[in-house]
Coordinates of C-alpha atoms in Angstrom, one line a residue:
M7 CA 0.1 0.4 0.1
E8 CA 1.2 3.3 -1.2
K9 CA 2.4 5.9 1.9
R10 CA 0.8 9.0 2.5
L11 CA 2.5 11.8 4.5
I12 CA -0.7 14.3 6.2
G13 CA 0.4 17.5 7.3
P14 CA 1.5 20.2 8.3
F15 CA 0.0 20.4 11.4
R16 CA 0.5 23.6 13.8
Q17 CA 0.2 20.9 16.5
I18 CA 0.1 17.3 17.3
I19 CA -1.0 16.1 20.4
P20 CA -0.5 12.0 20.0
M21 CA -1.5 11.4 23.3
T22 CA 0.8 9.1 24.3
H23 CA 3.2 8.1 27.3
L24 CA 0.6 9.3 30.1
P25 CA -0.6 7.7 32.8
G26 CA -3.4 4.9 32.4
K27 CA -4.8 6.3 35.9
G28 CA -5.0 8.8 38.5
P29 CA -4.0 12.6 37.8
V30 CA -3.0 13.9 34.3
A31 CA -1.0 17.1 34.3
D32 CA -1.5 19.7 31.1
E33 CA 2.7 19.7 31.0
Q34 CA 2.8 15.8 30.8
L35 CA 1.2 15.8 26.8
P36 CA 3.7 15.5 24.3
I37 CA 3.1 17.9 22.1
I38 CA 4.8 17.7 18.2
V39 CA 4.8 21.5 16.9
E40 CA 5.1 21.7 13.1
G41 CA 4.2 18.0 12.4
G42 CA 2.4 15.4 10.4
V43 CA 1.5 11.9 10.1
V44 CA 2.7 8.7 7.7
V45 CA -0.1 6.5 7.0
E46 CA 0.4 3.0 5.6
D47 CA -2.7 0.7 5.2
G48 CA -5.2 2.4 7.8
K49 CA -2.4 2.1 10.1
I50 CA -0.1 5.3 11.7
A51 CA 3.4 4.4 10.1
A52 CA 5.4 7.1 11.4
I53 CA 4.9 10.4 13.0
D54 CA 7.7 13.4 13.1
T55 CA 8.2 17.0 12.8
W56 CA 6.9 17.8 8.9
E57 CA 10.6 18.6 8.4
K58 CA 11.5 15.1 9.2
L59 CA 8.8 13.3 7.2
S60 CA 9.4 15.3 4.1
S61 CA 12.7 13.9 3.3
F62 CA 11.5 9.9 3.3
P63 CA 11.6 8.9 -0.3
G64 CA 8.8 7.5 -2.0
I65 CA 5.6 9.5 -0.2
S66 CA 3.0 11.0 -1.5
R67 CA 1.4 13.8 0.2
E68 CA -2.0 14.9 1.7
I69 CA -1.6 18.4 2.0
V70 CA -3.3 20.5 5.1
S71 CA -3.9 24.3 4.6
G72 CA -4.1 26.8 7.7
D73 CA -3.6 25.9 11.2
K74 CA -4.7 22.9 12.6
V75 CA -4.3 20.7 15.8
L76 CA -4.4 17.4 15.5
M77 CA -5.8 14.5 17.5
P78 CA -6.7 10.9 18.2
G79 CA -10.3 10.5 16.6
L80 CA -12.6 10.9 19.8
I81 CA -14.1 7.3 21.3
D82 CA -18.0 7.3 22.6
A83 CA -17.2 4.9 25.8
H84 CA -21.0 5.1 26.5
T85 CA -24.3 5.4 24.1
H86 CA -27.8 4.1 23.5
I87 CA -28.3 5.7 20.5
C88 CA -30.4 2.7 18.8
Y89 CA -33.7 3.3 19.1
A90 CA -36.9 4.8 17.8
G91 CA -39.0 7.1 19.2
S92 CA -38.8 10.1 21.6
R93 CA -39.2 10.8 25.6
V94 CA -40.2 14.4 25.3
N95 CA -43.1 13.5 28.0
D96 CA -40.4 12.9 30.5
Y97 CA -38.3 15.8 29.8
A98 CA -41.4 18.1 30.2
M99 CA -42.5 15.8 33.4
R100 CA -38.6 16.4 35.1
V101 CA -38.2 20.0 34.3
A102 CA -41.3 20.5 35.6
G103 CA -40.1 19.0 38.8
K104 CA -40.7 15.5 38.3
S105 CA -37.5 13.1 39.5
Y106 CA -36.5 10.4 37.4
L107 CA -37.7 7.6 39.6
E108 CA -41.3 9.3 39.6
I109 CA -41.2 9.4 35.9
A110 CA -40.8 5.7 35.4
A111 CA -42.9 4.6 38.4
A112 CA -45.8 6.4 36.6
G113 CA -45.3 4.9 33.0
G114 CA -42.3 6.8 31.8
G115 CA -38.8 6.2 31.3
I116 CA -36.9 3.6 29.8
W117 CA -40.5 1.3 28.9
T118 CA -41.4 3.6 26.4
S119 CA -38.3 4.0 24.5
V120 CA -39.1 -0.5 24.6
S121 CA -42.5 0.3 23.3
H122 CA -40.9 2.1 20.6
T123 CA -38.3 0.5 19.5
R124 CA -40.5 -2.8 19.3
A125 CA -42.6 -1.4 17.1
A126 CA -40.2 0.0 14.9
D127 CA -39.3 -2.1 12.2
K128 CA -35.3 -2.7 11.5
D129 CA -35.4 -0.8 8.3
H130 CA -36.4 2.0 10.5
L131 CA -34.4 1.6 12.8
L132 CA -31.1 1.3 11.3
E133 CA -32.1 4.5 9.5
E134 CA -32.3 6.5 13.0
T135 CA -29.1 5.1 14.6
R136 CA -27.1 5.9 10.9
I137 CA -28.3 9.1 11.1
R138 CA -27.1 9.8 14.7
A139 CA -24.0 7.5 14.0
R140 CA -23.1 10.1 11.2
R141 CA -23.6 13.2 13.4
L142 CA -21.1 11.9 15.5
L143 CA -18.8 11.2 13.6
A144 CA -18.8 14.9 12.0
D145 CA -18.3 15.2 15.8
G146 CA -15.0 13.9 16.0
I147 CA -16.2 10.3 17.3
T148 CA -14.4 7.6 15.1
T149 CA -15.8 4.6 17.4
V150 CA -18.6 4.4 19.4
E151 CA -20.0 2.1 22.0
V152 CA -23.5 1.7 21.6
K153 CA -25.5 -0.3 23.7
S154 CA -29.0 -2.4 23.4
G155 CA -31.7 -2.6 26.1
Y156 CA -34.6 -1.1 24.5
G157 CA -35.5 -4.6 23.5
L158 CA -36.3 -6.1 26.5
S159 CA -37.2 -9.7 24.6
V160 CA -34.8 -12.4 22.6
A161 CA -36.0 -11.4 19.3
D162 CA -36.2 -7.2 19.4
E163 CA -32.2 -7.4 21.5
L164 CA -31.3 -9.3 18.6
K165 CA -32.7 -7.4 16.4
M166 CA -30.9 -4.0 18.0
L167 CA -27.3 -5.9 18.0
E168 CA -28.0 -6.5 14.7
V169 CA -29.2 -2.8 13.5
I170 CA -25.4 -1.7 15.8
A171 CA -23.6 -4.1 13.7
A172 CA -25.0 -3.1 10.6
V173 CA -24.2 0.6 11.7
G174 CA -20.4 -0.2 11.6
E175 CA -20.3 -2.0 8.3
M176 CA -22.0 0.6 6.7
E177 CA -20.6 3.9 8.1
K178 CA -17.5 5.5 8.3
I179 CA -17.5 4.9 12.6
D180 CA -16.6 2.0 14.1
T181 CA -19.4 0.6 16.5
I182 CA -19.1 -1.8 19.5
S183 CA -22.0 -3.0 21.0
T184 CA -22.8 -4.0 24.3
C185 CA -25.5 -6.1 25.4
L186 CA -27.8 -4.4 27.7
A187 CA -31.2 -6.8 27.8
A188 CA -30.6 -6.2 31.9
H189 CA -31.9 -3.0 31.8
I190 CA -35.5 -3.1 33.5
K191 CA -37.4 -6.0 33.6
P192 CA -39.7 -6.2 31.1
K193 CA -43.5 -5.2 32.2
D194 CA -44.8 -8.1 30.1
F195 CA -42.6 -10.8 31.8
A196 CA -44.6 -12.8 34.0
G197 CA -41.3 -13.9 36.4
D198 CA -39.2 -11.7 39.1
E199 CA -36.4 -9.7 38.6
S200 CA -33.9 -13.2 39.1
A201 CA -36.2 -15.1 36.3
Y202 CA -35.7 -12.7 33.8
L203 CA -32.1 -12.7 34.1
H204 CA -31.9 -16.0 33.8
M205 CA -33.7 -15.7 30.5
I206 CA -30.9 -14.0 29.2
L207 CA -28.6 -16.5 30.1
A208 CA -30.1 -19.2 29.2
D209 CA -31.9 -18.3 26.1
L210 CA -31.0 -14.8 24.7
L211 CA -26.7 -14.8 25.3
P212 CA -26.0 -18.2 23.7
K213 CA -27.9 -16.9 20.1
I214 CA -25.7 -13.7 20.8
Q215 CA -22.5 -15.8 20.6
A216 CA -23.5 -18.1 17.9
R217 CA -24.1 -14.9 16.1
N218 CA -20.9 -13.1 17.1
L219 CA -22.9 -10.0 18.1
T220 CA -21.1 -9.0 21.3
R221 CA -18.7 -9.8 23.7
R222 CA -20.0 -7.4 26.2
V223 CA -22.8 -7.6 29.0
D224 CA -24.1 -4.9 30.8
I225 CA -26.9 -4.1 33.6
F226 CA -28.7 -1.8 35.1
I227 CA -28.0 -2.3 39.0
E228 CA -30.7 0.1 41.0
E229 CA -33.7 0.6 42.9
T230 CA -36.0 0.7 39.6
A231 CA -34.1 -2.0 37.7
F232 CA -32.6 -4.8 39.6
P233 CA -30.7 -5.1 43.2
V234 CA -27.2 -6.5 43.9
A235 CA -28.6 -9.8 44.5
A236 CA -30.1 -10.5 41.7
A237 CA -27.0 -9.2 39.4
E238 CA -24.0 -10.8 40.9
P239 CA -25.1 -14.2 39.8
F240 CA -26.2 -13.2 36.5
L241 CA -22.7 -11.2 35.9
R242 CA -20.6 -14.3 37.3
E243 CA -22.4 -16.2 34.7
A244 CA -21.9 -14.0 32.0
Q245 CA -18.5 -14.2 32.5
R246 CA -18.3 -17.7 33.3
M247 CA -19.7 -17.8 29.8
G248 CA -16.7 -15.8 28.1
F249 CA -18.5 -12.1 28.2
E250 CA -17.1 -9.2 29.1
I251 CA -19.0 -7.2 31.9
T252 CA -19.6 -3.5 32.7
I253 CA -21.9 -1.7 34.8
H254 CA -24.4 1.1 35.4
A255 CA -23.0 1.7 39.4
D256 CA -24.0 4.0 41.5
Q257 CA -26.1 6.5 39.4
F258 CA -29.1 7.2 42.5
S259 CA -27.7 4.9 44.9
T260 CA -24.7 3.1 46.1
G261 CA -23.6 -0.8 46.1
A262 CA -23.3 -1.7 42.1
S263 CA -19.7 -0.3 41.9
E264 CA -18.5 -2.6 45.2
L265 CA -20.0 -5.9 43.4
G266 CA -18.5 -4.2 40.0
V267 CA -15.1 -4.2 42.0
K268 CA -15.5 -7.2 43.1
L269 CA -15.7 -9.3 39.6
G270 CA -13.7 -7.4 38.1
A271 CA -15.5 -5.3 35.7
R272 CA -14.2 -3.6 32.7
S273 CA -16.0 -0.3 33.7
L274 CA -18.0 1.0 36.3
D275 CA -20.6 3.9 34.7
H276 CA -22.4 6.5 35.9
L277 CA -21.1 7.2 39.5
E278 CA -23.0 10.0 40.3
A279 CA -23.9 8.3 44.2
S280 CA -20.4 7.4 44.9
G281 CA -19.3 8.0 48.0
E282 CA -15.8 8.5 49.6
R283 CA -15.6 4.9 50.1
E284 CA -16.6 3.6 46.6
I285 CA -13.9 6.4 45.2
A286 CA -11.3 4.6 47.0
M287 CA -12.2 1.1 46.1
I288 CA -12.7 2.3 42.7
G289 CA -9.6 3.9 42.4
S290 CA -7.9 0.8 44.0
S291 CA -9.1 -0.7 41.3
S292 CA -8.6 -2.0 37.6
C293 CA -11.8 -0.9 36.8
V294 CA -12.1 2.0 34.4
A295 CA -14.9 5.0 35.7
V296 CA -16.6 5.9 33.1
V297 CA -18.6 9.3 34.0
L298 CA -21.8 10.8 32.0
P299 CA -21.8 14.5 32.0
G300 CA -24.8 14.4 29.7
A301 CA -27.0 12.2 32.1
S302 CA -26.3 15.3 35.2
L303 CA -27.2 17.7 32.6
G304 CA -30.4 16.0 31.1
L305 CA -31.5 15.2 34.7
G306 CA -30.1 17.9 36.3
M307 CA -28.0 15.9 39.2
P308 CA -24.7 16.7 40.3
F309 CA -22.1 15.3 37.7
A310 CA -19.9 12.0 39.0
P311 CA -17.1 12.7 41.8
A312 CA -14.6 13.2 38.7
R313 CA -12.0 14.9 40.3
K314 CA -12.1 12.9 43.5
L315 CA -11.6 9.5 41.4
L316 CA -8.6 11.0 39.6
D317 CA -7.0 11.8 42.8
A318 CA -7.9 8.0 44.7
G319 CA -6.0 6.8 41.1
A320 CA -8.8 5.6 39.2
C321 CA -8.9 5.6 34.9
L322 CA -11.2 8.4 34.3
A323 CA -13.1 8.2 30.4
I324 CA -16.2 10.3 29.6
A325 CA -18.7 9.6 27.6
S326 CA -21.8 11.3 26.7
D327 CA -24.4 8.4 27.4
W328 CA -26.7 9.9 24.2
N329 CA -30.3 8.1 25.0
P330 CA -33.6 9.2 24.5
G331 CA -34.5 9.7 28.3
S332 CA -31.8 11.3 30.2
A333 CA -29.1 12.2 27.7
P334 CA -30.7 13.4 24.4
M335 CA -28.0 16.0 24.0
G336 CA -25.6 13.4 22.4
D337 CA -22.6 16.2 22.5
L338 CA -19.2 14.4 24.0
L339 CA -16.7 17.2 23.3
M340 CA -19.2 20.0 25.2
Q341 CA -20.2 17.7 27.8
A342 CA -16.6 16.5 28.8
A343 CA -15.6 20.3 28.6
V344 CA -18.2 21.6 30.7
M345 CA -17.7 18.6 33.4
G346 CA -13.8 19.3 33.1
A347 CA -14.7 23.2 34.3
A348 CA -17.1 21.9 36.9
E349 CA -14.7 19.2 38.0
K350 CA -11.6 20.7 37.7
L351 CA -9.7 18.4 35.5
S352 CA -7.1 19.4 33.3
V353 CA -7.1 19.6 29.8
A354 CA -5.2 16.6 29.5
E355 CA -7.7 15.3 31.9
T356 CA -10.4 16.1 30.1
L357 CA -8.7 14.3 26.4
A358 CA -7.5 11.8 27.9
G359 CA -11.0 10.8 29.0
I360 CA -12.3 10.4 25.3
T361 CA -9.2 8.9 23.7
T362 CA -6.9 6.9 24.9
R363 CA -8.9 6.4 28.8
A364 CA -12.1 5.9 27.1
A365 CA -9.9 3.0 24.8
M366 CA -9.0 1.2 27.9
A367 CA -13.3 1.5 28.9
L368 CA -13.4 -0.5 25.7
G369 CA -10.7 -2.6 25.9
L370 CA -9.3 -1.1 22.1
P371 CA -6.0 -0.9 22.8
D372 CA -5.0 -0.4 19.1
R373 CA -6.9 3.2 18.9
G374 CA -7.0 6.3 21.2
V375 CA -3.7 7.8 20.5
L376 CA -1.4 8.8 17.8
Q377 CA 1.6 6.5 17.7
P378 CA 3.4 3.4 14.7
G379 CA 1.2 0.7 14.7
K380 CA -2.1 2.4 16.0
I381 CA -5.2 2.5 13.9
A382 CA -5.3 5.9 11.9
D383 CA -8.2 7.5 13.3
M384 CA -7.7 11.2 13.9
I385 CA -9.7 14.8 13.7
A386 CA -8.2 18.1 13.4
F387 CA -9.6 21.2 15.0
P388 CA -9.2 25.1 13.3
A389 CA -6.9 26.1 16.1
R390 CA -3.1 27.1 17.0
D391 CA -3.5 25.9 20.7
Y392 CA -5.1 22.4 21.5
R393 CA -6.2 23.9 24.4
D394 CA -8.6 26.0 22.3
V395 CA -10.8 22.8 22.1
M396 CA -11.9 22.9 25.7
Y397 CA -11.7 26.8 25.8
F398 CA -14.6 27.2 23.3
Q399 CA -16.2 24.5 25.7
G400 CA -17.7 22.1 22.3
K401 CA -18.5 24.8 20.2
M402 CA -15.2 24.1 18.2
K403 CA -15.6 21.0 16.0
P404 CA -13.4 19.4 13.8
V405 CA -12.9 20.2 10.4
M406 CA -11.2 17.1 9.4
V407 CA -11.6 13.8 10.3
W408 CA -9.7 10.5 9.0
K409 CA -11.1 7.0 10.0
N410 CA -8.2 4.2 9.0
G411 CA -6.1 6.7 7.1
R412 CA -9.1 8.1 5.0
N413 CA -10.3 11.4 5.2
V414 CA -13.7 11.1 5.8
L415 CA -14.5 15.1 6.6
S416 CA -13.0 17.6 5.2
E417 CA -13.9 21.3 6.3
K418 CA -15.5 23.3 2.9

């Protein structure tokens, strides 16, 4: 394959050589000034100053004009963008003073999205999800995790996971699917929570494995969903079957993060309710703490304790939680910038949370940094200084996006 030199860039922020856990100072960020990237066969072959790379013989050039800052493609490690319908009624109730739990008890919440998603045919669901994936790509997200969980039956969960896989094949964005059939117990299931979880294990997960639809299983542990006592045997069995586990943990109450630490979950997501005890446990564990500022903004709740988690030694990722109910905005960059200001995160910590540490949350060592041998997923901002990206709090968007080394979005 032909080698191609892309650049020059005013700054390249490769996100390399940073600690995998704990605080990150801006001074720790490597910066290549007036740099370029050599791409070959979808991967980064070399990264250095433009002057050094320009001397390489037999390389074609993709010239970038004007001042640009280059970074790794962003990774949104927690979304629910495969859905049909709207939850605008939930929104109106919420801003009128009703709580998330009160809305669910009144018949709204997740079940509304389940009803809409079940009623949607596969083609409609596919088109809706593709539209959202394209918007993410335009915002610089080159890899997105997408959960099922609005089907809550064997047939409808499989439909969702098939759609998620199809979007990744049809659009210029990688989709990482997660089975969240354990979102809530469906209203039309006759048994209790434990019986429903057993049904997932016995009837759904073997079909998922047979079709190779995902290797990840999630569960929502909360008063309106599943208690810790029912979740533990479910998660242990999913692990025994070969699935990697992640948990919706400590959103409104604690207990789930402790279970996740005990089981060695890949990530613990939400954590808004985590207290000092939970923060210390997470910080000393191998679990990635995935905080979701979009849910806090959507629900009018405090942010997860991101600063305390970092100071306790946690690996902190930041994701949008884009979903039709609690987090309909879906703007990862803006949410990360706003949370960074509120939680006093350094620019480096915020950027790590949506690149290299987000890759860790999904177990993807081949991306999240710009380094020889890694996937050439890259984004360029119209800036001279990388700090402008957070300074403008999400209003500055990338004007160029490369996916696997191919330019898929160029400024007009």
